[in-house]
mmCIF file of C-alpha atoms in Angstrom:
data_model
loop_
_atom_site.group_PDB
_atom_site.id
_atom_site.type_symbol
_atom_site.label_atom_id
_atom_site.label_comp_id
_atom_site.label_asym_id
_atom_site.label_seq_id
_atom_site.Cartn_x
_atom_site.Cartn_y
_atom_site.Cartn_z
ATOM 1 C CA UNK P 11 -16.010 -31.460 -9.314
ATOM 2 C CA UNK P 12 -12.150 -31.670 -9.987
ATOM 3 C CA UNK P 13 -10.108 -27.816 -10.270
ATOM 4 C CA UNK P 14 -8.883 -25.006 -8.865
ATOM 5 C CA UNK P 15 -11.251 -21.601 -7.681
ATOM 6 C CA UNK P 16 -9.669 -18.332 -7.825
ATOM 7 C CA UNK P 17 -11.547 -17.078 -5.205
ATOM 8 C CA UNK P 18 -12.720 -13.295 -4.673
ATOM 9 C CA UNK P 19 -12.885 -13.319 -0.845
ATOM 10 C CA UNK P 20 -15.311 -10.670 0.170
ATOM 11 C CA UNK P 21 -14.311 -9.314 3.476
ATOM 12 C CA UNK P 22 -16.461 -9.844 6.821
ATOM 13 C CA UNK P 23 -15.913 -13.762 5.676
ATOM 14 C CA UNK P 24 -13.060 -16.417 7.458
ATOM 15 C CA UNK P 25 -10.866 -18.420 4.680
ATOM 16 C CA UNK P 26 -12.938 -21.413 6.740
ATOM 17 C CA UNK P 27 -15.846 -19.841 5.617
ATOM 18 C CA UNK P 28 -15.881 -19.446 1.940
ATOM 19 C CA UNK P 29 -14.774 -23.189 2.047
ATOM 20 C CA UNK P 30 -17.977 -23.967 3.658
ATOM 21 C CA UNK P 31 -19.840 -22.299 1.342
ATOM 22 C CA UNK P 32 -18.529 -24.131 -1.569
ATOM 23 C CA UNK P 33 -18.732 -27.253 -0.258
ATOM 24 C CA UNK P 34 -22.285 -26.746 -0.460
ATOM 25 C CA UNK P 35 -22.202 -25.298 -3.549
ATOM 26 C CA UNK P 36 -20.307 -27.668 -5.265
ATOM 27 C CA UNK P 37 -21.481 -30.462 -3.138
ATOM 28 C CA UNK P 38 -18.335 -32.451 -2.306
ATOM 29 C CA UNK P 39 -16.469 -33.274 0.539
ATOM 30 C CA UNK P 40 -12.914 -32.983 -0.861
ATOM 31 C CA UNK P 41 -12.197 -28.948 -0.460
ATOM 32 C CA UNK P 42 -9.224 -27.314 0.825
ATOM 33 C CA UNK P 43 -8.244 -23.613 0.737
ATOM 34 C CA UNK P 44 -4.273 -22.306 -0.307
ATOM 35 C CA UNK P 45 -3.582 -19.224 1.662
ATOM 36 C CA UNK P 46 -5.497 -18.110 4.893
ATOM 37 C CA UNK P 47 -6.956 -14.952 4.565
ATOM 38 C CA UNK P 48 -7.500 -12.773 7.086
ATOM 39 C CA UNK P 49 -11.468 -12.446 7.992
ATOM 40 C CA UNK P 50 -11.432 -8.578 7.304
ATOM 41 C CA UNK P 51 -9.113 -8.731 4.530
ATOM 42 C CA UNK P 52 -10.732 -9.650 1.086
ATOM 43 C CA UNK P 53 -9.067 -10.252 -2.517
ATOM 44 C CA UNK P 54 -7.325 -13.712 -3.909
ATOM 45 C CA UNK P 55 -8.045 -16.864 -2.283
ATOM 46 C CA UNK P 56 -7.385 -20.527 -4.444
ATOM 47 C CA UNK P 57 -10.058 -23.398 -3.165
ATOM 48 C CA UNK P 58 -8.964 -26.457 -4.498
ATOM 49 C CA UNK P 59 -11.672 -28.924 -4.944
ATOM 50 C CA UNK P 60 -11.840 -32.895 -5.408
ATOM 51 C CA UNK P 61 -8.459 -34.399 -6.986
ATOM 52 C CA UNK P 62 -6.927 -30.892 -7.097
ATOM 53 C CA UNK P 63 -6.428 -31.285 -3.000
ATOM 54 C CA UNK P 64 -3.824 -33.583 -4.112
ATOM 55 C CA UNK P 65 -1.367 -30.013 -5.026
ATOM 56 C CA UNK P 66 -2.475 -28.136 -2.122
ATOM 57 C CA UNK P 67 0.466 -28.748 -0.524
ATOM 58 C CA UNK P 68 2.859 -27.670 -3.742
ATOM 59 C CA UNK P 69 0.574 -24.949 -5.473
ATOM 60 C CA UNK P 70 0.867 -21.868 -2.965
ATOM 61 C CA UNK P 71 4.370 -21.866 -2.704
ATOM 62 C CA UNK P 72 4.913 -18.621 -5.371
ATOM 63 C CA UNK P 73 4.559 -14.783 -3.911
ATOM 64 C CA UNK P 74 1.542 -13.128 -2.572
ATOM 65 C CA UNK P 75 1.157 -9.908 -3.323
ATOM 66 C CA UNK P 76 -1.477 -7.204 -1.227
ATOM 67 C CA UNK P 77 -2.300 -3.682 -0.979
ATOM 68 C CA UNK P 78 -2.569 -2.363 2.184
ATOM 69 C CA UNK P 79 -3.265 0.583 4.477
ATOM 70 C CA UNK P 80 -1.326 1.410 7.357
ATOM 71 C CA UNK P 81 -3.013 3.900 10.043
ATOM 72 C CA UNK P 82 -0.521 5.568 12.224
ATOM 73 C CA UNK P 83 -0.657 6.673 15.832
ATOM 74 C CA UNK P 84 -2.823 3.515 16.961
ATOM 75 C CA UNK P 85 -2.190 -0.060 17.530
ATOM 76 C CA UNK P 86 -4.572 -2.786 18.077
ATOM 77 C CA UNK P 87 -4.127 -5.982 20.072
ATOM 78 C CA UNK P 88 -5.208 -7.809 16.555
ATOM 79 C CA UNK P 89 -2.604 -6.013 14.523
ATOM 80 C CA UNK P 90 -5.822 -4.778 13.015
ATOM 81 C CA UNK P 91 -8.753 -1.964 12.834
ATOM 82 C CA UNK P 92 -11.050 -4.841 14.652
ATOM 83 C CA UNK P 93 -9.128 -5.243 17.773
ATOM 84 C CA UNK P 94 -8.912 -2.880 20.830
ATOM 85 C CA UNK P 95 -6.486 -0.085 20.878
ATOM 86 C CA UNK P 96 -3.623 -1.163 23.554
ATOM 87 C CA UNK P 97 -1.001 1.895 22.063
ATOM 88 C CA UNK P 98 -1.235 5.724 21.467
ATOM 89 C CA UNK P 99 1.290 7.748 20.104
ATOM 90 C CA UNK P 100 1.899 10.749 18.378
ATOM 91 C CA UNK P 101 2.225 11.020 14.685
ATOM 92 C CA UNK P 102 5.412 12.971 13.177
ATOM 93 C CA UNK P 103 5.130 14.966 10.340
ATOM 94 C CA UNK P 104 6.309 12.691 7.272
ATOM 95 C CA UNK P 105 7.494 13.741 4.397
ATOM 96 C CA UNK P 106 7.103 11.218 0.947
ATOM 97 C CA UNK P 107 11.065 10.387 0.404
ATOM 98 C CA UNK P 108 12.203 9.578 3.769
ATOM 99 C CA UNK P 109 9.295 7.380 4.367
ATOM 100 C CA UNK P 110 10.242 5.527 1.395
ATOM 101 C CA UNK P 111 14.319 5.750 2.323
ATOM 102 C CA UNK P 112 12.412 3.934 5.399
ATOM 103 C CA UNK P 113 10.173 1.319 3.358
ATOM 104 C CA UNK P 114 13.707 0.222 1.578
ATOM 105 C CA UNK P 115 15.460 -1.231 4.925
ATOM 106 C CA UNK P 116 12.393 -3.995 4.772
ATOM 107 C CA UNK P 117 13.171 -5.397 1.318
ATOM 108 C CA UNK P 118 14.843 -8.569 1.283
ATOM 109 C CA UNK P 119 15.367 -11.818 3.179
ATOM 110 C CA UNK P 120 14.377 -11.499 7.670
ATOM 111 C CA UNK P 121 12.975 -13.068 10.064
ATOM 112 C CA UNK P 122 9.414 -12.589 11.225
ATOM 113 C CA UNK P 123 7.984 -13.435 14.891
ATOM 114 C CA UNK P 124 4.113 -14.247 13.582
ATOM 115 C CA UNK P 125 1.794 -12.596 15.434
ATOM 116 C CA UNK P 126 -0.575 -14.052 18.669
ATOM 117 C CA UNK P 127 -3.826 -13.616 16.650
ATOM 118 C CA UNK P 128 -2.822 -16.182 13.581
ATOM 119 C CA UNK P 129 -4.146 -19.489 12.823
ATOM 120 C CA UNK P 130 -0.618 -20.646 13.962
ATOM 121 C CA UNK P 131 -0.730 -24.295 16.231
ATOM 122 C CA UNK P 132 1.054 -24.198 19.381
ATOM 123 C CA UNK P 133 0.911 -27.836 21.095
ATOM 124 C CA UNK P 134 -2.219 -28.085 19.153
ATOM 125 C CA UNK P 135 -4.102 -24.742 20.067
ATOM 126 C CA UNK P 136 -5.030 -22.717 17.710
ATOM 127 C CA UNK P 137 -2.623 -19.020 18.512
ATOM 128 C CA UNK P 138 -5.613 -17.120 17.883
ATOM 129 C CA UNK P 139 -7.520 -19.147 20.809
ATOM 130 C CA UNK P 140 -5.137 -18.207 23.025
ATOM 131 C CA UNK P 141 -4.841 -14.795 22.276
ATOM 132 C CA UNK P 142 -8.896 -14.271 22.876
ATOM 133 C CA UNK P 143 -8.050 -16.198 26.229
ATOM 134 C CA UNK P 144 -5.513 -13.262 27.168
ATOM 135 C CA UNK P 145 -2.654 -16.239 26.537
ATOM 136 C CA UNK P 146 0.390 -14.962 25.051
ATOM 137 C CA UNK P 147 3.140 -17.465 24.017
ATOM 138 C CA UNK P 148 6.462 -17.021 22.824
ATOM 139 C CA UNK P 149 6.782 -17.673 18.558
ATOM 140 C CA UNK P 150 9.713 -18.631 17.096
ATOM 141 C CA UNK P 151 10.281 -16.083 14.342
ATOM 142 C CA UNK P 152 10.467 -17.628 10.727
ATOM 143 C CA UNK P 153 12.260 -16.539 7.605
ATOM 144 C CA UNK P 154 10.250 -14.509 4.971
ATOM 145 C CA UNK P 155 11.615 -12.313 1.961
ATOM 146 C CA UNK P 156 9.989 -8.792 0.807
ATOM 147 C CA UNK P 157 10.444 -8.053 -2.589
ATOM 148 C CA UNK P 158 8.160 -5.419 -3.620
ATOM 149 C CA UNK P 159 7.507 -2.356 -0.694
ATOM 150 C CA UNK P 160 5.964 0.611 -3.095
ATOM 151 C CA UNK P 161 4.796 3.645 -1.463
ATOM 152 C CA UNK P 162 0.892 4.252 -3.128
ATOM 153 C CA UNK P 163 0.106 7.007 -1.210
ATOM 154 C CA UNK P 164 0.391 9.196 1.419
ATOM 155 C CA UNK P 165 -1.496 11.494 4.212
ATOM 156 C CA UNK P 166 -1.125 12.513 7.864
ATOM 157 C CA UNK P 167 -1.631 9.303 9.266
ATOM 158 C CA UNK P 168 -1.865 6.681 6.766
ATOM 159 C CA UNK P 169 0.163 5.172 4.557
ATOM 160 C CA UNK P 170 -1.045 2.920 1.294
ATOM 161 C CA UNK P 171 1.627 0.124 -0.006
ATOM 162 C CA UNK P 172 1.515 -2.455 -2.548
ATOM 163 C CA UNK P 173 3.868 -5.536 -1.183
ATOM 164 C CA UNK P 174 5.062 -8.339 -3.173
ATOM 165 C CA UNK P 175 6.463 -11.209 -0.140
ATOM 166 C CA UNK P 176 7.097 -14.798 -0.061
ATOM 167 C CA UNK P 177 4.654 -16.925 1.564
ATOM 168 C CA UNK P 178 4.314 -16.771 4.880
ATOM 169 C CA UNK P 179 4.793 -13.122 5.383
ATOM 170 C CA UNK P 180 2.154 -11.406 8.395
ATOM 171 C CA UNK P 181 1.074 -8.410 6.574
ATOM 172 C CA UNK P 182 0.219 -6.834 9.889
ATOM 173 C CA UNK P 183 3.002 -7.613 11.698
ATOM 174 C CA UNK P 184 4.907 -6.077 9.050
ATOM 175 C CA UNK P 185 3.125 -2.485 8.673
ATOM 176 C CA UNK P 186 3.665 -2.662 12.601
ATOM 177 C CA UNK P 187 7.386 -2.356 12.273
ATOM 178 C CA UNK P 188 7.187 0.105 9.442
ATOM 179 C CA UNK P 189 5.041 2.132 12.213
ATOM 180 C CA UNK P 190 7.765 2.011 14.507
ATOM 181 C CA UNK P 191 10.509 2.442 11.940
ATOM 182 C CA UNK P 192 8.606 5.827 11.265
ATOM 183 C CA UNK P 193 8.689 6.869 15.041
ATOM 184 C CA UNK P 194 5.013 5.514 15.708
ATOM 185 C CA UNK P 195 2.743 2.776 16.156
ATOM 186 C CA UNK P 196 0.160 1.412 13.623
ATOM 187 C CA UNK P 197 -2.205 -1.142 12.421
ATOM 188 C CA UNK P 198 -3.502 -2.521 9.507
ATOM 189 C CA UNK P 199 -6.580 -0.745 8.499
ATOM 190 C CA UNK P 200 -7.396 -2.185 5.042
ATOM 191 C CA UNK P 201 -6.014 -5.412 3.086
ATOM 192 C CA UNK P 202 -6.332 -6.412 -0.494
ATOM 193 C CA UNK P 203 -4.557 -9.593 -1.607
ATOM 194 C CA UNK P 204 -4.296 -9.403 -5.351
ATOM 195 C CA UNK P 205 -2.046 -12.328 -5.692
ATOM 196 C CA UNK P 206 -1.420 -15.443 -4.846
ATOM 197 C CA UNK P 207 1.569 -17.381 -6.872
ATOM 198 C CA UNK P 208 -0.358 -17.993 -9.961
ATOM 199 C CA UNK P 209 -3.862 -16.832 -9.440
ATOM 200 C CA UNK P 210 -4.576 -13.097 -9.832
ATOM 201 C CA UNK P 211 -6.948 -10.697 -8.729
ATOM 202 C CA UNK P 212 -8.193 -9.920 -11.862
ATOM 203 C CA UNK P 213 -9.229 -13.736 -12.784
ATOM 204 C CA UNK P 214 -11.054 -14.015 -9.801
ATOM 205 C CA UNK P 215 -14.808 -15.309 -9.438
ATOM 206 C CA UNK P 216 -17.159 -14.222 -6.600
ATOM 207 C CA UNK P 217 -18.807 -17.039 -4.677
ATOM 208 C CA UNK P 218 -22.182 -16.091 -6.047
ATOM 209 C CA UNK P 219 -20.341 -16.765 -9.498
ATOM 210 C CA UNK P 220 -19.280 -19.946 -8.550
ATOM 211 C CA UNK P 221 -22.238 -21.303 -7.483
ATOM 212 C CA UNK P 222 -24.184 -20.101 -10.437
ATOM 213 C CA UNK P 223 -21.739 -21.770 -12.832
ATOM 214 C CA UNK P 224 -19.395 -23.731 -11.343
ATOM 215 C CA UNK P 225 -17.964 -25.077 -14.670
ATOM 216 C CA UNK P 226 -16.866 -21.713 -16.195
ATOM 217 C CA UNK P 227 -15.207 -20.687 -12.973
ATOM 218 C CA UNK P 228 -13.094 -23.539 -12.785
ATOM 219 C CA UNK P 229 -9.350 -23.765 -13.425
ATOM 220 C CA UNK P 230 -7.337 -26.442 -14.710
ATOM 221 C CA UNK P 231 -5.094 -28.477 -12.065
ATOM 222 C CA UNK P 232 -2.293 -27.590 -14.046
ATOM 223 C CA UNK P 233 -2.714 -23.918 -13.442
ATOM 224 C CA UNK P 234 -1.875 -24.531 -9.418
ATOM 225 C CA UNK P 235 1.361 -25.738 -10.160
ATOM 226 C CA UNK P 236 2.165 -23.954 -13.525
ATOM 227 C CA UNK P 237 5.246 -21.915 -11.440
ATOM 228 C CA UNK P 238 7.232 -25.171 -11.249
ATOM 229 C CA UNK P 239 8.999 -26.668 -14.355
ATOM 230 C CA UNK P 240 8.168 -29.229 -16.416
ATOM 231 C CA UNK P 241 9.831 -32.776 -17.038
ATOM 232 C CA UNK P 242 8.423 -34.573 -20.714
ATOM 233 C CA UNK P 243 8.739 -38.170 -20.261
ATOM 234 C CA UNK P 244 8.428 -41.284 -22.393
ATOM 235 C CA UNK P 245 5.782 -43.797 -23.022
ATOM 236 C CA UNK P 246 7.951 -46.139 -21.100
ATOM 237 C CA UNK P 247 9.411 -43.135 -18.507
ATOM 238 C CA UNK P 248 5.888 -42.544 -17.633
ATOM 239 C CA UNK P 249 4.233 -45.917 -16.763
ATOM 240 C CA UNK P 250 7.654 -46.373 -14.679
ATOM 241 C CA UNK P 251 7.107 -43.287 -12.946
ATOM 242 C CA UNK P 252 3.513 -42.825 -12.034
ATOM 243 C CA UNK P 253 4.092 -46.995 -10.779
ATOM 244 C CA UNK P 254 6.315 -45.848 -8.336
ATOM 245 C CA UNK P 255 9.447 -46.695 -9.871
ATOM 246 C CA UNK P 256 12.683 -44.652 -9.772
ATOM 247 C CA UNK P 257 14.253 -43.501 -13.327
ATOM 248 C CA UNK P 258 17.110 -42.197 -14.307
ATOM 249 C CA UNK P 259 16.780 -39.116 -17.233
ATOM 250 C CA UNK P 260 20.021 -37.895 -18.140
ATOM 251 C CA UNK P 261 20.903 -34.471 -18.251
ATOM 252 C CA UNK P 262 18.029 -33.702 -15.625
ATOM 253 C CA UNK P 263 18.540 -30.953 -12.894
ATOM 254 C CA UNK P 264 17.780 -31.401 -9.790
ATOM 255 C CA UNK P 265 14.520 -30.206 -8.490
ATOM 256 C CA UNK P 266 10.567 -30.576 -8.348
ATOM 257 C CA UNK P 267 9.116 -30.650 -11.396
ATOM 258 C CA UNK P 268 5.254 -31.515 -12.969
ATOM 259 C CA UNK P 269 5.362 -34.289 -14.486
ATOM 260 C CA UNK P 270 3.666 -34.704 -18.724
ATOM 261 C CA UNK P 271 3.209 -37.961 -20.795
ATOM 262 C CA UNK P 272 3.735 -38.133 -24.063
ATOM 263 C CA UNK P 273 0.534 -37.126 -25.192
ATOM 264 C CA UNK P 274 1.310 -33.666 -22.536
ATOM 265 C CA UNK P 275 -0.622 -35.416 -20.091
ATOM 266 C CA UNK P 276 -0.699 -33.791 -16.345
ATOM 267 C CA UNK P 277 0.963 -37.026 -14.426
ATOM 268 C CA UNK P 278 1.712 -35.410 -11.347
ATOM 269 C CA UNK P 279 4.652 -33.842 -9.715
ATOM 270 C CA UNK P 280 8.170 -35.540 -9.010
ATOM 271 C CA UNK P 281 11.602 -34.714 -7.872
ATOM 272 C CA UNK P 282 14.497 -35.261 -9.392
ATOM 273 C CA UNK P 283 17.672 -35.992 -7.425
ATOM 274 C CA UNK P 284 20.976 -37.253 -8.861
ATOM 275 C CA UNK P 285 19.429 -37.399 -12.832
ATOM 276 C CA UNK P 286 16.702 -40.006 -10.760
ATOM 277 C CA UNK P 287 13.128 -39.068 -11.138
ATOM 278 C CA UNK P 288 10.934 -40.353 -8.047
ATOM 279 C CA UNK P 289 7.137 -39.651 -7.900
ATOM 280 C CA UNK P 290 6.037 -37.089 -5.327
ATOM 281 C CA UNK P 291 2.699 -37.037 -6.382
ATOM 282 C CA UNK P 292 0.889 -39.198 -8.874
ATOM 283 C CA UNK P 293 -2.520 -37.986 -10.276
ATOM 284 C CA UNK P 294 -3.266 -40.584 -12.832
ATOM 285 C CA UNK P 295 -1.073 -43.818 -14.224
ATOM 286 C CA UNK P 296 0.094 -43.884 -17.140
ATOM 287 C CA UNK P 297 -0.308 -47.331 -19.352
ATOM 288 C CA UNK P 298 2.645 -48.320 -21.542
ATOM 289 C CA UNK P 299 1.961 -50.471 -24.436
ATOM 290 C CA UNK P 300 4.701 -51.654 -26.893
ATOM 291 C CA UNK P 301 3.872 -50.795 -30.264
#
C-alpha cells in the first residue's frame, strides 16, 4: 500500500496513535505521520504509507493552518484545557478592534521558545517526559512566521482565531502571548487544524474510512510534494539523474524541484545548484534506450 492519507484526526487520539491504527489497517510496516498533532486537538493529519515515506521529510514543509480558541483568565501547565491551572488572573473588558490592533503585532517573521510539553528531544528525552517528571529545561527559541491572525469571534473570556503559520509554529504557546498581550493569561481550549501544506480539511478521510476502503482514500505521492516546482527532463536527463549522476540543464534556477520523465513520470525530487541537477531523492529509475 503505496500513498499519502489525509487524515481526519479525531481528538482524544496521539499523532502516534492513528499511525498505529493504520498500520493495522493497512497492514504494513512502512508508515510515518507529517505533522504531530496535539492529542486533544483533531483536524488534518498526512500518514504516508510504504514508498511515500520516502517524501516525508520534503512534503510538510508548506503552512498549517488551525482554528483555535483561546480562554482567558487561566493558564495551564500544558498550554492546554487538560493540564492543571498554575495562573489566575483577571479578565479586562475587551473590546473587538483593539484586540485585533493587538492580534496584528504577531504577524510576520519571530522567534518562538517551544513549549516543555512538546514532542521536542533534548539529549534524547522526549520534552514532554520531562515536563510530567516536573523537569523544566531551557529551549532554544526557533524562527516561525504568522501569516494569517483573523479574529472569528469574540466573548468575555474567549477568543476564536483562524491562523495561517509556517511549520513549526506552537499554537499554544502562541495564544499564550496573545493572553498576555491582552493584559491576561490563557490557554488553548479548542484546536482544529484544517491545513497542512497541501492536504485540506475538507479532503480528509476518517480512520474508519480508511480502513473500509483503503484504495479510494488514498492520494497520489505526487500530491505530498505538489507545492514544490517541477523540472521536465529528457529520456537521456532522466536515466542520468535517477543513476546518480550530476547534469547540467541550462537555464535552470536554483532550487528543489520534483523531478518528471518524459512520459510525466514522478522520478523523485532533486536540487539544482549552479544549472547542475543532483538527485535528492530517487523513487524509481528511469531506463534510456536509443531509438
Amino acid at each position: 500500500m503505496d500513498g499519502v492519507f489525509n487524515v481526519l484526526k479525531p481528538p482524544a487520539m496521539t499523532s502516534h496513535d492513528v499511525v498505529a491504527f493504520l498500520r493495522r489497517a493497512l497492514q504494513t510496516k512502512k508508515i510515518g505521520h507529517g505533522g504531530t498533532l496535539d492529542p486533544d486537538a483533531a483536524g488534518v493529519l498526512p500518514v504516508f504509507a510504504g514508498s511515500a515515506t520516502r517524501l516525508l521529510e520534503f512534503a510538510v514543509e508548506g503552512q498549517k493552518e488551525y482554528l483555535v480558541e483561546l480562554t482567558l483568565g487561566k493558564r495551564t501547565d500544558t498550554g492546554d484545557d487538560s493540564g492543571t491551572v498554575i495562573e489566575e488572573l483577571p479578565v479586562p473588558a475587551l473590546e473587538q478592534e483593539a484586540v485585533e490592533m493587538v492580534l496584528k503585532n504577531f504577524l510576520g517573521p519571530q522567534m518562538q521558545v517551544p513549549p516543555m510539553y512538546s514532542a521536542l528531544k533534548v539529549d534524547g528525552k522526549k520534552l514532554y517526559e520531562l515536563a510530567r517528571k516536573g523537569i523544566e529545561v531551557e529551549r532554544e527559541a526557533r524562527p516561525i512566521e504568522i501569516y494569517k491572525l483573523e479574529l472569528m469571534n469574540l466573548s468575555a473570556d474567549k477568543l476564536t482565531m483562524a491562523v495561517q503559520c509556517s511549520k513549526g509554529t506552537y499554537i499554544r504557546v502562541l495564544v499564550e502571548d496573545i493572553a498576555r498581550a491582552l493584559g491576561t493569561c490563557g490557554t488553548m481550549s479548542f484546536l482544529l487544524r484544517t491545513q497542512v501544506g497541501q492536504y485540506l480539511i475538507n479532503d480528509a478521510h476518517t480512520l474508519q474510512e480508511i480502513a473500509e476502503n483503503p484504495e479510494a482514500c488514498k492520494g497520489e505521492l505526487l500530491g505530498a510534494v505538489a507545492h514544490l516546482p517541477k523540472l521536465k527532463l529528457t529520456g537521456r536527463q532522466a536515466a542520468r539523474i535517477t543513476n546518480g549522476v550530476k547534469t547540467t540543464i541550462r537555464g535552470t534556477e536554483a532550487g528543489r524541484y520534483v523531478l518528471l520523465g518524459p512520459g510525466d513520470e514522478f522520478l523523485g525530487l532533486g536540487t539544482v545548484t549552479e544549472e547542475m541537477v543532483k538527485a535528492d531523492k530517487i523513487l524509481q529509475h528511469y531506463v534510456y534506450v536509443e531509438e
